[in-house]
Amino acid sequence: GYVGEITSCSMRLIRGGVLERPSGRTWQRDNELGAHTLTIAAGHSIDALRFVAGEFKEVSSVVSTQVSRWLETDTQQMLDVTSPDNILVSGRLTNGAVVSAHVASNPWAGSGYRMEIYGRKGTLVATSEDSPQLGEVYLQGAQGSDNLEDITISDKHTNVLEGMPEGAPRNVGQLYYLFGEAIRGGESSYPDFDTAVDL
């Protein structure tokens, strides 16, 4: 309810470093193997957007391979790439809000993650240096003004022990704790297999 009725939202995750990889990671260049920017980074990021802002009603997209060759750094070979590295999605959510998303692995200086939710009462902005499940996420908001201010997350949303390392360990630990609570009979609104199929 912080932003009121959602009118529009945008999300982007822009990573750098797509020109070269060591041989242990160049298998990601093959679209047929199914593990690349579209299926991993875009899948996670668009799922987070849907969870926060709502389901898609209308959608169009561009999926593109902008960098068609990678240098395999340990063998010094140039390898052909068929997996996508830029995904653009636009559309409308079931609540009527318009939405845009861009997830990319570009050659240099990726700008990280940014999700913006705009509504009639306010704005929320979540940012991170990388995917939100991998790094620390910072939240800012504005209600009835144009000045974004930092929002402190309440301690009631912390479900891991003190001393848990920040970033991915803390984020994954939070999910496992809540998953465990659901297994022990607690209420759960967590995604299931059907959610994955929809996404």
Short mmCIF file of N, CA, C and O in Angstrom, two decimals, residues 47 50 55 190-199:
data_model
loop_
_atom_site.label_atom_id
_atom_site.label_comp_id
_atom_site.label_asym_id
_atom_site.label_seq_id
_atom_site.Cartn_x
_atom_site.Cartn_y
_atom_site.Cartn_z
N ASP A 47 10.81 -12.26 -12.19
CA ASP A 47 10.04 -12.88 -11.12
C ASP A 47 9.92 -11.93 -9.93
O ASP A 47 8.83 -11.78 -9.35
N ARG A 50 7.40 -9.22 -10.81
CA ARG A 50 6.04 -9.76 -10.73
C ARG A 50 5.59 -9.90 -9.29
O ARG A 50 4.44 -9.63 -8.95
N GLU A 55 1.11 -9.47 -11.76
CA GLU A 55 1.28 -10.34 -12.92
C GLU A 55 1.13 -9.57 -14.23
O GLU A 55 0.42 -8.57 -14.30
N TYR A 190 4.69 -18.90 -0.68
CA TYR A 190 5.85 -19.06 -1.52
C TYR A 190 5.51 -19.66 -2.87
O TYR A 190 4.55 -20.40 -3.01
N PRO A 191 6.32 -19.35 -3.86
CA PRO A 191 6.07 -19.92 -5.19
C PRO A 191 6.20 -21.43 -5.18
O PRO A 191 6.93 -21.99 -4.38
N ASP A 192 5.45 -22.06 -6.08
CA ASP A 192 5.52 -23.50 -6.22
C ASP A 192 5.84 -23.83 -7.68
O ASP A 192 6.18 -22.93 -8.46
N PHE A 193 5.73 -25.09 -8.03
CA PHE A 193 6.05 -25.49 -9.39
C PHE A 193 5.19 -24.76 -10.43
O PHE A 193 5.66 -24.35 -11.47
N ASP A 194 3.90 -24.58 -10.11
CA ASP A 194 3.00 -23.88 -11.03
C ASP A 194 3.45 -22.44 -11.27
O ASP A 194 3.35 -21.91 -12.36
N THR A 195 3.97 -21.80 -10.22
CA THR A 195 4.51 -20.44 -10.37
C THR A 195 5.66 -20.44 -11.37
O THR A 195 5.76 -19.56 -12.23
N ALA A 196 6.53 -21.44 -11.25
CA ALA A 196 7.68 -21.54 -12.16
C ALA A 196 7.21 -21.75 -13.61
O ALA A 196 7.76 -21.14 -14.53
N VAL A 197 6.20 -22.58 -13.79
CA VAL A 197 5.68 -22.82 -15.14
C VAL A 197 5.11 -21.53 -15.73
O VAL A 197 5.36 -21.19 -16.88
N ASP A 198 4.35 -20.78 -14.92
CA ASP A 198 3.80 -19.50 -15.39
C ASP A 198 4.90 -18.54 -15.81
O ASP A 198 4.82 -17.90 -16.84
N LEU A 199 5.94 -18.46 -14.97
CA LEU A 199 7.04 -17.54 -15.29
C LEU A 199 7.76 -17.99 -16.55
O LEU A 199 8.07 -17.18 -17.41
#
